[in-house]
PDB file of C-alpha atoms and ligand atoms in Angstrom:
ATOM      1  CA  MET A   2       4.509  15.249 -10.131  1.00 89.00           C
ATOM      2  CA  SER A   3       3.360  13.389  -7.046  1.00 95.00           C
ATOM      3  CA  LEU A   4       3.559   9.593  -7.016  1.00 98.00           C
ATOM      4  CA  ILE A   5       0.359   9.489  -4.951  1.00 98.00           C
ATOM      5  CA  LYS A   6      -2.601   8.234  -6.963  1.00 98.00           C
ATOM      6  CA  TRP A   7      -5.799   8.301  -4.928  1.00 98.00           C
ATOM      7  CA  ILE A   8      -8.932   6.279  -5.556  1.00 98.00           C
ATOM      8  CA  ASP A   9     -12.154   7.521  -4.005  1.00 98.00           C
ATOM      9  CA  PHE A  10     -14.511   4.894  -2.649  1.00 97.00           C
ATOM     10  CA  PRO A  11     -17.860   6.556  -2.115  1.00 92.00           C
ATOM     11  CA  ALA A  12     -19.632   5.574   1.085  1.00 91.00           C
ATOM     12  CA  LEU A  13     -22.948   3.927   0.309  1.00 93.00           C
ATOM     13  CA  GLY A  14     -24.332   5.207   3.536  1.00 84.00           C
ATOM     14  CA  ASP A  15     -27.831   5.540   4.818  1.00 91.00           C
ATOM     15  CA  GLU A  16     -29.293   6.408   8.212  1.00 95.00           C
ATOM     16  CA  ARG A  17     -27.876   3.158   9.629  1.00 96.00           C
ATOM     17  CA  GLY A  18     -24.259   4.034   8.828  1.00 95.00           C
ATOM     18  CA  SER A  19     -21.713   3.609   6.058  1.00 95.00           C
ATOM     19  CA  LEU A  20     -20.631   0.884   3.671  1.00 96.00           C
ATOM     20  CA  VAL A  21     -17.867   0.829   1.064  1.00 97.00           C
ATOM     21  CA  ALA A  22     -17.769  -1.771  -1.711  1.00 96.00           C
ATOM     22  CA  LEU A  23     -14.479  -2.625  -3.427  1.00 97.00           C
ATOM     23  CA  GLU A  24     -14.907  -4.245  -6.821  1.00 97.00           C
ATOM     24  CA  ALA A  25     -12.070  -5.868  -8.738  1.00 98.00           C
ATOM     25  CA  GLU A  26     -11.442  -4.374 -12.174  1.00 98.00           C
ATOM     26  CA  LYS A  27     -13.969  -1.641 -11.401  1.00 97.00           C
ATOM     27  CA  SER A  28     -13.140   0.678  -8.493  1.00 95.00           C
ATOM     28  CA  VAL A  29      -9.974  -1.383  -7.925  1.00 98.00           C
ATOM     29  CA  PRO A  30      -7.940  -1.293 -11.172  1.00 97.00           C
ATOM     30  CA  PHE A  31      -6.888  -4.979 -11.228  1.00 98.00           C
ATOM     31  CA  ALA A  32      -8.090  -8.505 -10.465  1.00 98.00           C
ATOM     32  CA  ILE A  33      -7.605  -9.024  -6.715  1.00 98.00           C
ATOM     33  CA  LYS A  34      -5.736 -12.228  -5.826  1.00 98.00           C
ATOM     34  CA  ARG A  35      -4.914 -11.431  -2.210  1.00 98.00           C
ATOM     35  CA  VAL A  36      -6.136  -9.270   0.643  1.00 98.00           C
ATOM     36  CA  TYR A  37      -4.209  -8.633   3.849  1.00 98.00           C
ATOM     37  CA  TYR A  38      -4.398  -6.158   6.659  1.00 98.00           C
ATOM     38  CA  ILE A  39      -1.879  -4.689   9.027  1.00 98.00           C
ATOM     39  CA  PHE A  40      -3.102  -3.938  12.544  1.00 98.00           C
ATOM     40  CA  GLY A  41      -1.828  -3.763  16.107  1.00 98.00           C
ATOM     41  CA  THR A  42       1.309  -1.964  14.944  1.00 98.00           C
ATOM     42  CA  LYS A  43       3.313  -0.922  17.984  1.00 98.00           C
ATOM     43  CA  THR A  44       3.832   2.802  18.593  1.00 96.00           C
ATOM     44  CA  GLY A  45       6.931   4.046  16.796  1.00 97.00           C
ATOM     45  CA  GLU A  46       7.233   0.981  14.541  1.00 98.00           C
ATOM     46  CA  SER A  47       7.504   1.512  10.794  1.00 98.00           C
ATOM     47  CA  ARG A  48       6.827  -1.076   8.095  1.00 98.00           C
ATOM     48  CA  GLY A  49       7.367  -1.678   4.413  1.00 98.00           C
ATOM     49  CA  PHE A  50      10.880  -0.718   3.290  1.00 98.00           C
ATOM     50  CA  HIS A  51      10.609  -2.709   0.099  1.00 98.00           C
ATOM     51  CA  ALA A  52       9.462  -2.588  -3.511  1.00 98.00           C
ATOM     52  CA  HIS A  53       7.953  -5.270  -5.723  1.00 98.00           C
ATOM     53  CA  LYS A  54       9.041  -6.306  -9.198  1.00 98.00           C
ATOM     54  CA  LYS A  55       5.546  -7.057 -10.441  1.00 98.00           C
ATOM     55  CA  LEU A  56       2.700  -6.295  -8.079  1.00 98.00           C
ATOM     56  CA  GLN A  57      -0.078  -3.764  -7.979  1.00 98.00           C
ATOM     57  CA  GLN A  58      -1.676  -2.867  -4.691  1.00 98.00           C
ATOM     58  CA  VAL A  59      -4.309  -0.576  -3.270  1.00 98.00           C
ATOM     59  CA  ALA A  60      -3.895   0.465   0.379  1.00 98.00           C
ATOM     60  CA  ILE A  61      -6.805   1.794   2.425  1.00 98.00           C
ATOM     61  CA  CYS A  62      -6.626   2.810   6.051  1.00 98.00           C
ATOM     62  CA  ILE A  63     -10.067   1.638   7.136  1.00 98.00           C
ATOM     63  CA  THR A  64      -9.564   2.728  10.756  1.00 98.00           C
ATOM     64  CA  GLY A  65      -7.051   5.137  12.276  1.00 98.00           C
ATOM     65  CA  SER A  66      -4.181   6.591  10.296  1.00 98.00           C
ATOM     66  CA  CYS A  67      -0.665   6.115   9.042  1.00 98.00           C
ATOM     67  CA  ARG A  68       1.704   7.991   6.808  1.00 98.00           C
ATOM     68  CA  ILE A  69       2.998   6.375   3.622  1.00 98.00           C
ATOM     69  CA  ILE A  70       6.030   7.313   1.565  1.00 98.00           C
ATOM     70  CA  LEU A  71       6.330   6.194  -2.058  1.00 98.00           C
ATOM     71  CA  ASP A  72       9.619   6.412  -3.934  1.00 98.00           C
ATOM     72  CA  ASP A  73      10.204   5.610  -7.627  1.00 98.00           C
ATOM     73  CA  GLY A  74      13.967   5.953  -7.357  1.00 98.00           C
ATOM     74  CA  GLN A  75      13.849   9.555  -8.579  1.00 97.00           C
ATOM     75  CA  GLN A  76      11.467  11.220  -6.176  1.00 98.00           C
ATOM     76  CA  ARG A  77       9.601  10.572  -2.957  1.00 98.00           C
ATOM     77  CA  SER A  78       5.983  11.502  -2.247  1.00 98.00           C
ATOM     78  CA  GLU A  79       4.079  11.090   0.966  1.00 98.00           C
ATOM     79  CA  ALA A  80       0.455  10.882   1.964  1.00 98.00           C
ATOM     80  CA  LEU A  81      -1.592  10.549   5.111  1.00 98.00           C
ATOM     81  CA  LEU A  82      -3.923   7.560   4.935  1.00 98.00           C
ATOM     82  CA  ASN A  83      -6.758   8.312   7.313  1.00 98.00           C
ATOM     83  CA  SER A  84     -10.018   7.579   5.526  1.00 98.00           C
ATOM     84  CA  PRO A  85     -11.985   4.412   4.743  1.00 97.00           C
ATOM     85  CA  ASN A  86     -13.212   6.240   1.628  1.00 97.00           C
ATOM     86  CA  LYS A  87      -9.828   6.754   0.011  1.00 98.00           C
ATOM     87  CA  GLY A  88      -7.129   4.365  -1.141  1.00 98.00           C
ATOM     88  CA  ILE A  89      -3.814   4.806  -2.858  1.00 98.00           C
ATOM     89  CA  VAL A  90      -2.556   2.781  -5.777  1.00 98.00           C
ATOM     90  CA  ILE A  91       0.975   1.385  -5.579  1.00 98.00           C
ATOM     91  CA  VAL A  92       2.298  -0.004  -8.862  1.00 98.00           C
ATOM     92  CA  ASP A  93       5.430  -2.040  -9.735  1.00 97.00           C
ATOM     93  CA  LEU A  94       8.871  -0.847  -8.719  1.00 98.00           C
ATOM     94  CA  ILE A  95       7.803   1.631  -6.076  1.00 98.00           C
ATOM     95  CA  TRP A  96       9.657   1.632  -2.773  1.00 98.00           C
ATOM     96  CA  ARG A  97       7.173   2.090   0.087  1.00 98.00           C
ATOM     97  CA  GLU A  98       7.503   2.900   3.752  1.00 98.00           C
ATOM     98  CA  MET A  99       4.711   3.258   6.308  1.00 98.00           C
ATOM     99  CA  HIS A 100       5.239   5.337   9.428  1.00 98.00           C
ATOM    100  CA  ASP A 101       3.326   6.908  12.331  1.00 98.00           C
ATOM    101  CA  PHE A 102       0.690   4.194  12.732  1.00 98.00           C
ATOM    102  CA  SER A 103      -2.033   5.213  15.134  1.00 98.00           C
ATOM    103  CA  LYS A 104      -2.795   2.579  17.789  1.00 98.00           C
ATOM    104  CA  ASP A 105      -6.132   1.782  16.128  1.00 98.00           C
ATOM    105  CA  CYS A 106      -4.789   1.720  12.558  1.00 98.00           C
ATOM    106  CA  ILE A 107      -6.057  -1.063  10.310  1.00 98.00           C
ATOM    107  CA  LEU A 108      -4.369  -0.834   6.926  1.00 99.00           C
ATOM    108  CA  LEU A 109      -6.177  -2.954   4.357  1.00 98.00           C
ATOM    109  CA  VAL A 110      -4.191  -3.925   1.273  1.00 98.00           C
ATOM    110  CA  LEU A 111      -5.553  -5.428  -1.939  1.00 98.00           C
ATOM    111  CA  ALA A 112      -2.968  -7.106  -4.148  1.00 98.00           C
ATOM    112  CA  SER A 113      -2.893  -8.273  -7.760  1.00 98.00           C
ATOM    113  CA  GLU A 114      -0.744 -11.366  -7.065  1.00 98.00           C
ATOM    114  CA  HIS A 115      -0.406 -14.085  -4.477  1.00 98.00           C
ATOM    115  CA  TYR A 116       2.334 -13.728  -1.877  1.00 98.00           C
ATOM    116  CA  ASP A 117       5.744 -14.379  -3.440  1.00 98.00           C
ATOM    117  CA  GLU A 118       8.876 -13.559  -1.465  1.00 98.00           C
ATOM    118  CA  SER A 119      10.959 -13.655  -4.690  1.00 98.00           C
ATOM    119  CA  ASP A 120       8.985 -10.643  -5.956  1.00 98.00           C
ATOM    120  CA  TYR A 121      10.291  -8.472  -3.095  1.00 98.00           C
ATOM    121  CA  ILE A 122      13.193  -6.043  -3.386  1.00 98.00           C
ATOM    122  CA  ARG A 123      14.139  -5.437   0.241  1.00 98.00           C
ATOM    123  CA  ASP A 124      17.407  -3.610  -0.297  1.00 98.00           C
ATOM    124  CA  TYR A 125      17.243   0.052  -1.361  1.00 98.00           C
ATOM    125  CA  ASN A 126      20.559  -0.102  -3.262  1.00 98.00           C
ATOM    126  CA  GLU A 127      19.367  -3.160  -5.185  1.00 98.00           C
ATOM    127  CA  PHE A 128      16.149  -1.258  -5.959  1.00 98.00           C
ATOM    128  CA  GLN A 129      18.201   1.579  -7.477  1.00 98.00           C
ATOM    129  CA  GLU A 130      20.316  -0.917  -9.460  1.00 98.00           C
ATOM    130  CA  ILE A 131      17.218  -2.637 -10.881  1.00 97.00           C
ATOM    131  CA  LEU A 132      15.983   0.783 -11.993  1.00 97.00           C
ATOM    132  CA  GLY A 133      19.329   1.426 -13.667  1.00 96.00           C
ATOM    133  CA  ASN A 134      20.112   4.391 -11.414  1.00 92.00           C
TER     134      ASN A 134
HETATM  135  P1  LIG B  25       6.231  -7.950   5.091  1.00 76.98           P
HETATM  136  O1  LIG B  25       5.841  -7.876   3.661  1.00 76.98           O
HETATM  137  O2  LIG B  25       7.684  -7.980   5.430  1.00 76.98           O
HETATM  138  O3  LIG B  25       5.573  -6.737   5.895  1.00 76.98           O
HETATM  139  P2  LIG B  25       5.717  -5.185   5.624  1.00 76.98           P
HETATM  140  O4  LIG B  25       6.606  -5.022   4.448  1.00 76.98           O
HETATM  141  O5  LIG B  25       4.335  -4.718   5.370  1.00 76.98           O
HETATM  142  O6  LIG B  25       6.292  -4.574   6.833  1.00 76.98           O
HETATM  143  O7  LIG B  25       5.515  -9.200   5.722  1.00 76.98           O
HETATM  144  C1  LIG B  25       5.680  -9.597   7.063  1.00 76.98           C
HETATM  145  C2  LIG B  25       5.633 -11.114   7.133  1.00 76.98           C
HETATM  146  O8  LIG B  25       4.380 -11.627   6.667  1.00 76.98           O
HETATM  147  C3  LIG B  25       6.718 -11.766   6.285  1.00 76.98           C
HETATM  148  O9  LIG B  25       7.209 -12.882   7.036  1.00 76.98           O
HETATM  149  C4  LIG B  25       5.991 -12.269   5.075  1.00 76.98           C
HETATM  150  C5  LIG B  25       4.587 -12.525   5.591  1.00 76.98           C
HETATM  151  N1  LIG B  25       3.530 -12.291   4.571  1.00 76.98           N
HETATM  152  C6  LIG B  25       2.820 -13.352   4.046  1.00 76.98           C
HETATM  153  O10 LIG B  25       3.057 -14.523   4.385  1.00 76.98           O
HETATM  154  N2  LIG B  25       1.836 -13.106   3.135  1.00 76.98           N
HETATM  155  C7  LIG B  25       1.544 -11.846   2.727  1.00 76.98           C
HETATM  156  O11 LIG B  25       0.626 -11.656   1.888  1.00 76.98           O
HETATM  157  C8  LIG B  25       2.298 -10.746   3.263  1.00 76.98           C
HETATM  158  C9  LIG B  25       2.027  -9.329   2.837  1.00 76.98           C
HETATM  159  C10 LIG B  25       3.277 -11.003   4.184  1.00 76.98           C
END
């Protein structure tokens, strides 16, 4: 089974254009404590390469595209993020990597916790050990 869990964010568009609303504990399945965005990623650069012990996130590529790989220690799934109307949910203990950023990519991330470096698992072998693999 794929690790990719999509959320659809319907565009509340009219003749003027489009609008997407993100609501904590409604369309976004947790209380949002932090929002950040990744942009200006240089061609050929990849990001991520970590998991979190206790953090839920939703990632939405609001402009441009990138490819994301999710890994639960048993299997890897990948998805192309290329729509402001679709996000993916990333739960605890999922290794993530983002590749192939388009020049114009803006990757918006909603997070359930404040930034905490001690929540990061940045070593893939340590990730496997924490999972008991
Ligand atoms: P990092 O999480 O390593 O980026 P990615 O995994 O997406 O490639 O973050 C890069 C830097 O930004 C690192 O020094 C930590 C800092 N940072 C914050 O201060 N607050 C945040 O909310 C995030 C996500 C990162």
